[in-house]
Coordinates of C-alpha atoms and ligand atoms in Angstrom, one line a residue:
M1 CA -0.3 -0.1 0.3
F2 CA 1.4 3.6 -0.7
T3 CA 1.2 6.2 1.5
S4 CA -1.9 8.6 0.9
I5 CA -1.3 11.8 -1.1
K6 CA -4.7 13.4 0.5
G7 CA -4.4 17.0 1.1
K8 CA -1.4 17.2 -1.6
S9 CA -1.5 20.8 -3.1
V10 CA -1.1 19.4 -7.1
I11 CA -1.6 21.8 -10.2
V12 CA -2.1 19.8 -13.9
T13 CA -1.4 22.1 -17.3
G14 CA -4.0 20.9 -19.5
G15 CA -6.4 19.5 -16.9
S16 CA -9.3 20.5 -18.4
K17 CA -9.3 18.3 -21.4
G18 CA -8.0 14.5 -22.3
I19 CA -5.4 13.2 -20.3
G20 CA -4.8 16.2 -18.1
Q21 CA -8.5 15.3 -16.9
G22 CA -7.3 11.8 -16.2
I23 CA -4.6 12.4 -14.0
A24 CA -6.5 15.5 -12.8
A25 CA -9.8 12.7 -11.6
V26 CA -6.9 10.0 -10.3
F27 CA -5.2 12.3 -7.9
A28 CA -8.6 14.3 -6.6
K29 CA -9.9 10.7 -6.3
Q30 CA -6.9 9.9 -3.7
G31 CA -8.1 13.1 -1.9
A32 CA -5.2 15.6 -3.7
K33 CA -6.3 19.6 -3.8
V34 CA -6.2 19.9 -7.7
T35 CA -5.9 22.7 -9.6
L36 CA -6.8 22.7 -13.5
A37 CA -4.6 25.3 -15.7
A38 CA -5.4 25.7 -19.4
R39 CA -6.7 28.7 -22.1
G40 CA -10.3 28.2 -22.4
E41 CA -12.5 28.7 -19.6
E42 CA -15.8 26.5 -20.8
A43 CA -13.5 23.8 -20.5
L44 CA -11.7 24.1 -17.0
K45 CA -15.4 24.8 -15.8
D46 CA -16.9 21.7 -17.3
A47 CA -14.0 19.7 -16.1
V48 CA -14.5 21.2 -12.7
N49 CA -18.1 19.9 -12.6
K50 CA -17.0 16.6 -13.8
I51 CA -14.2 15.1 -11.5
E52 CA -14.9 14.4 -7.9
G53 CA -13.1 15.7 -4.9
D54 CA -11.4 19.1 -4.1
V55 CA -11.0 20.5 -7.5
R56 CA -10.4 24.5 -8.8
Y57 CA -9.2 26.1 -12.0
E58 CA -6.6 28.5 -13.3
I59 CA -6.7 30.3 -16.6
C60 CA -3.1 29.8 -18.3
D61 CA -0.9 29.7 -21.4
V62 CA 2.0 27.5 -20.4
S63 CA 4.2 28.4 -23.1
D64 CA 3.9 32.3 -21.7
W65 CA 6.1 33.0 -18.3
K66 CA 4.6 35.6 -16.8
S67 CA 1.3 34.2 -17.3
V68 CA 2.6 30.5 -15.8
N69 CA 4.2 32.3 -12.9
E70 CA 1.1 34.2 -11.9
M71 CA -0.9 30.9 -12.4
V72 CA 1.5 28.6 -9.7
N73 CA 1.7 31.7 -7.1
S74 CA -2.0 31.9 -7.5
V75 CA -2.4 28.6 -6.5
A76 CA 0.4 28.4 -3.7
D77 CA -2.0 30.8 -2.4
A78 CA -5.5 29.2 -2.8
Q79 CA -3.8 25.6 -1.8
G80 CA -1.1 26.1 0.6
G81 CA 2.2 25.8 -1.3
I82 CA 2.7 23.6 -4.1
D83 CA 3.7 19.8 -3.8
I84 CA 3.3 18.2 -7.2
M85 CA 3.4 19.8 -10.7
C86 CA 2.0 17.7 -13.5
A87 CA 3.5 19.0 -16.8
N88 CA 1.0 17.9 -19.2
A89 CA -0.6 20.4 -21.4
G90 CA 0.5 20.2 -25.2
I91 CA -0.8 20.5 -28.6
F92 CA -0.1 18.3 -32.0
P93 CA -0.8 19.7 -35.1
N94 CA 0.2 17.2 -37.9
T95 CA 1.8 19.4 -40.4
K96 CA 4.7 18.0 -42.7
I97 CA 8.0 19.4 -42.7
V98 CA 7.8 20.9 -46.1
D99 CA 4.2 22.9 -45.9
M100 CA 5.2 23.8 -42.4
D101 CA 5.5 27.6 -41.6
P102 CA 8.1 28.4 -39.0
S103 CA 5.5 30.0 -36.5
E104 CA 4.0 26.7 -36.3
W105 CA 7.2 24.8 -35.2
D106 CA 7.3 28.1 -32.4
D107 CA 4.2 27.4 -31.1
V108 CA 4.8 23.5 -30.9
V109 CA 7.8 24.1 -29.4
G110 CA 7.0 26.5 -27.6
T111 CA 3.4 24.9 -25.5
N112 CA 5.2 21.6 -25.2
L113 CA 9.0 22.1 -24.7
K114 CA 9.2 25.6 -23.0
S115 CA 6.6 25.5 -21.1
A116 CA 8.1 22.8 -19.1
F117 CA 10.7 24.3 -18.4
L118 CA 8.6 27.6 -17.2
S119 CA 6.2 25.2 -15.0
V120 CA 9.4 23.8 -13.3
K121 CA 10.6 27.9 -13.1
A122 CA 7.8 29.0 -11.1
C123 CA 7.7 26.4 -8.8
I124 CA 10.9 26.0 -8.0
P125 CA 10.4 28.7 -4.6
Y126 CA 7.6 26.6 -3.4
F127 CA 9.6 23.1 -3.6
E128 CA 12.1 24.7 -1.5
K129 CA 10.5 26.7 1.1
A130 CA 8.9 22.9 1.6
G131 CA 12.1 21.0 1.2
K132 CA 10.6 18.3 -1.3
G133 CA 8.6 18.5 -4.6
R134 CA 7.7 16.2 -7.3
V135 CA 7.1 17.3 -11.1
I136 CA 5.7 14.7 -14.0
L137 CA 6.2 15.9 -17.4
T138 CA 3.7 14.0 -20.1
S139 CA 6.2 13.5 -22.7
S140 CA 5.6 10.6 -25.9
I141 CA 6.7 7.9 -27.6
T142 CA 6.2 9.7 -30.3
G143 CA 10.2 11.9 -30.9
P144 CA 12.0 9.8 -27.8
V145 CA 11.2 6.6 -29.2
T146 CA 9.4 6.3 -32.5
G147 CA 8.8 8.6 -35.5
Y148 CA 5.6 10.0 -37.8
P149 CA 5.1 12.0 -40.8
G150 CA 3.4 15.5 -40.1
W151 CA 5.0 15.1 -36.2
S152 CA 8.6 16.4 -36.9
H153 CA 7.7 19.5 -34.6
Y154 CA 5.8 17.6 -31.9
S155 CA 8.8 15.0 -31.9
A156 CA 11.3 17.4 -31.4
S157 CA 9.1 19.0 -28.5
K158 CA 8.9 15.5 -26.7
A159 CA 12.5 14.5 -27.3
G160 CA 13.8 17.6 -25.9
Q161 CA 11.4 17.2 -22.7
L162 CA 13.3 14.6 -22.0
G163 CA 17.0 16.1 -22.1
F164 CA 15.6 18.8 -19.7
L165 CA 14.2 16.5 -17.4
R166 CA 18.2 15.0 -17.1
T167 CA 19.1 18.4 -16.3
A168 CA 16.6 19.7 -14.1
A169 CA 16.5 15.9 -12.2
M170 CA 20.2 17.3 -11.3
E171 CA 19.2 21.0 -10.8
L172 CA 16.4 19.7 -8.4
S173 CA 18.1 17.7 -6.5
R174 CA 19.2 20.3 -4.2
Y175 CA 15.6 20.8 -3.6
N176 CA 15.0 17.3 -2.6
T177 CA 12.5 17.7 -5.7
T178 CA 12.3 14.8 -8.5
I179 CA 10.8 15.3 -12.0
N180 CA 10.1 12.2 -14.1
A181 CA 8.1 11.5 -17.0
V182 CA 5.7 9.7 -18.6
L183 CA 5.7 8.5 -22.4
P184 CA 2.0 7.9 -23.4
G185 CA 1.2 5.8 -26.6
N186 CA -2.2 6.2 -28.0
I187 CA -4.4 7.5 -25.7
I188 CA -8.1 8.1 -26.5
S189 CA -8.1 12.0 -25.6
D190 CA -10.3 15.1 -26.7
G191 CA -7.3 15.8 -28.8
L192 CA -6.9 12.3 -30.2
L193 CA -10.4 11.9 -31.0
E194 CA -9.8 15.1 -33.5
L195 CA -7.5 12.9 -35.4
G196 CA -10.3 10.7 -36.8
Q197 CA -11.9 6.9 -36.2
E198 CA -9.5 5.7 -39.0
Y199 CA -6.3 6.5 -37.4
M200 CA -7.5 5.3 -34.4
D201 CA -8.2 2.4 -36.0
S202 CA -4.8 1.9 -37.7
M203 CA -3.3 2.8 -34.4
A204 CA -5.5 0.1 -32.0
A205 CA -4.3 -2.6 -35.0
S206 CA -0.4 -2.0 -34.3
I207 CA -0.8 -2.6 -30.5
P208 CA -0.4 -5.9 -28.8
L209 CA -2.6 -5.2 -26.4
K210 CA -4.9 -4.3 -29.3
R211 CA -6.8 -1.5 -28.1
L212 CA -5.7 2.6 -27.2
G213 CA -5.2 3.5 -23.6
A214 CA -7.5 5.3 -21.3
V215 CA -6.5 8.9 -20.0
E216 CA -6.8 7.2 -16.3
D217 CA -3.9 5.1 -17.4
I218 CA -1.4 7.8 -17.1
G219 CA -2.8 8.8 -14.3
Y220 CA -2.1 6.4 -12.1
A221 CA 1.8 6.1 -13.4
A222 CA 1.7 10.1 -12.7
L223 CA 0.6 8.8 -9.0
F224 CA 3.2 6.7 -8.4
F225 CA 5.9 8.8 -9.1
A226 CA 4.2 11.5 -6.8
T227 CA 4.1 8.7 -4.1
D228 CA 6.6 9.2 -0.9
E229 CA 7.7 5.5 -2.3
A230 CA 9.2 6.9 -5.4
A231 CA 11.0 9.2 -3.9
Y232 CA 14.3 7.5 -5.2
I233 CA 13.6 7.9 -8.9
T234 CA 14.5 11.1 -10.5
G235 CA 15.2 11.7 -14.3
Q236 CA 13.3 8.6 -15.1
Q237 CA 10.6 7.8 -17.7
V238 CA 8.5 5.0 -18.1
V239 CA 6.2 4.3 -21.1
V240 CA 2.7 3.2 -21.2
D241 CA 1.4 2.2 -24.5
G242 CA 0.2 -1.3 -24.5
G243 CA 3.4 -2.6 -26.0
Q244 CA 3.0 -0.5 -29.0
I245 CA 6.8 0.2 -29.4
I246 CA 7.6 -3.7 -28.9
P247 CA 6.8 -5.4 -32.2
E248 CA 9.6 -6.0 -34.7
S249 CA 7.3 -5.8 -37.6
L250 CA 3.9 -5.2 -38.3
E251 CA 3.5 -9.4 -39.4
S252 CA 5.0 -10.0 -35.8
L253 CA 1.7 -9.0 -34.4
G254 CA -0.2 -11.5 -36.7
E255 CA 1.6 -14.5 -34.2
I256 CA 0.4 -13.3 -31.0
Ligands
LIG1 P1 -6.0 17.3 -25.4 O1 -7.2 16.3 -25.4 O2 -5.9 18.5 -26.8 O3 -5.9 18.6 -24.5 C1 -5.0 19.3 -24.5 C2 -4.9 20.2 -23.0 O4 -3.9 21.0 -23.1 C3 -6.3 21.0 -22.8 O5 -6.4 21.3 -21.7 C4 -5.2 22.9 -23.4 O6 -6.6 23.5 -23.2 C5 -4.5 22.4 -23.0 N1 -3.5 23.1 -23.4 C6 -3.4 23.4 -24.9 N2 -2.2 24.4 -25.3 C7 -2.3 24.5 -23.7 C8 -1.4 26.3 -23.7 N3 -0.8 26.9 -24.5 N4 -2.0 26.8 -22.4 C9 -2.5 25.7 -21.7 N5 -2.8 24.9 -22.0 C10 -2.8 24.5 -23.0 O7 -4.2 16.3 -25.8 P2 -4.4 15.2 -24.8 O8 -4.2 14.1 -25.8 O9 -4.8 14.6 -23.6 O10 -2.5 15.5 -24.3 C11 -2.0 15.9 -23.4 C12 -0.8 15.9 -23.4 O11 -0.4 14.2 -23.6 C13 -0.1 16.2 -24.2 O12 1.4 16.9 -23.7 C14 0.3 15.5 -25.7 O13 1.4 15.7 -26.1 C15 0.5 14.1 -24.5 N6 0.1 13.0 -24.9 C16 -0.8 12.8 -25.7 C17 -1.3 11.2 -26.6 C18 -2.6 10.7 -26.5 O14 -2.3 9.5 -27.6 N7 -4.0 11.4 -26.5 C19 0.0 10.3 -26.6 C20 1.3 10.8 -26.4 C21 1.7 12.3 -25.4 P3 -6.8 24.5 -23.7 O15 -6.7 24.3 -25.6 O16 -8.0 25.2 -23.4 O17 -5.6 25.7 -23.9

């Protein structure tokens, strides 16, 4: 049995939808105080109504330092500090390099990668004050492990998160704070549904467990990294993908 995280102060960026909402629901179910941070207020309100427990929201653009810093300070006031930062917000527009406007590259890298740095930086004063802290990044298999046409910017941002993670793990150790990453495969989220049924069917066919993941699958992996029992794990990553990265060939899946 793991030590309870009841009463811990948690931020989940991108918590209004998809995986972020799943992470928030898992933490709230364990009795944590959870703030969802995203840009769209309507979706934030809907998510707060949907999730059972001590849940509130803040409007925030994770690619903007002022916005992130204000959000973190406001959450610390409301929840009595920051114990756990789940830096999860991300976007994944699909555009091939030949067609990509450089501004789209900047948007994706700003939202997915710079945001990790900003989220960690804003929390450091609170981790230092508390003498401990936890950061969990939502990365991806796409970039760190696999590639997919149309997602060069996304892949670079997600692999970049892991480069950031390793040095951040060293720097955060002086605040007794760990940082780890969850690498989801294909998880049924609001964003993934927008990619269409054909995409989802083709993905399910290439996964040994023969189905896409649920947002809670990522929530429970994040929860593990947040427990007292995971205190000696830092700078690490866990793939949660139903085995998707394992097959050597599509034919090998037919042997199962
Ligand atoms: P989603 O359903 O589209 O949700 C994305 C969330 O991020 C929303 O709450 C969105 O709210 C927020 N967001 C986007 N841009 C933001 C910004 N600039 N500032 C603040 N919040 C922002 O996506 P998802 O599938 O759950 O993905 C969540 C994370 O998991 C992403 O980092 C993604 O790369 C990663 N991931 C997902 C999968 C998958 O299969 N679903 C696989 C691997 C990795 P607003 O738009 O209102 O701000």
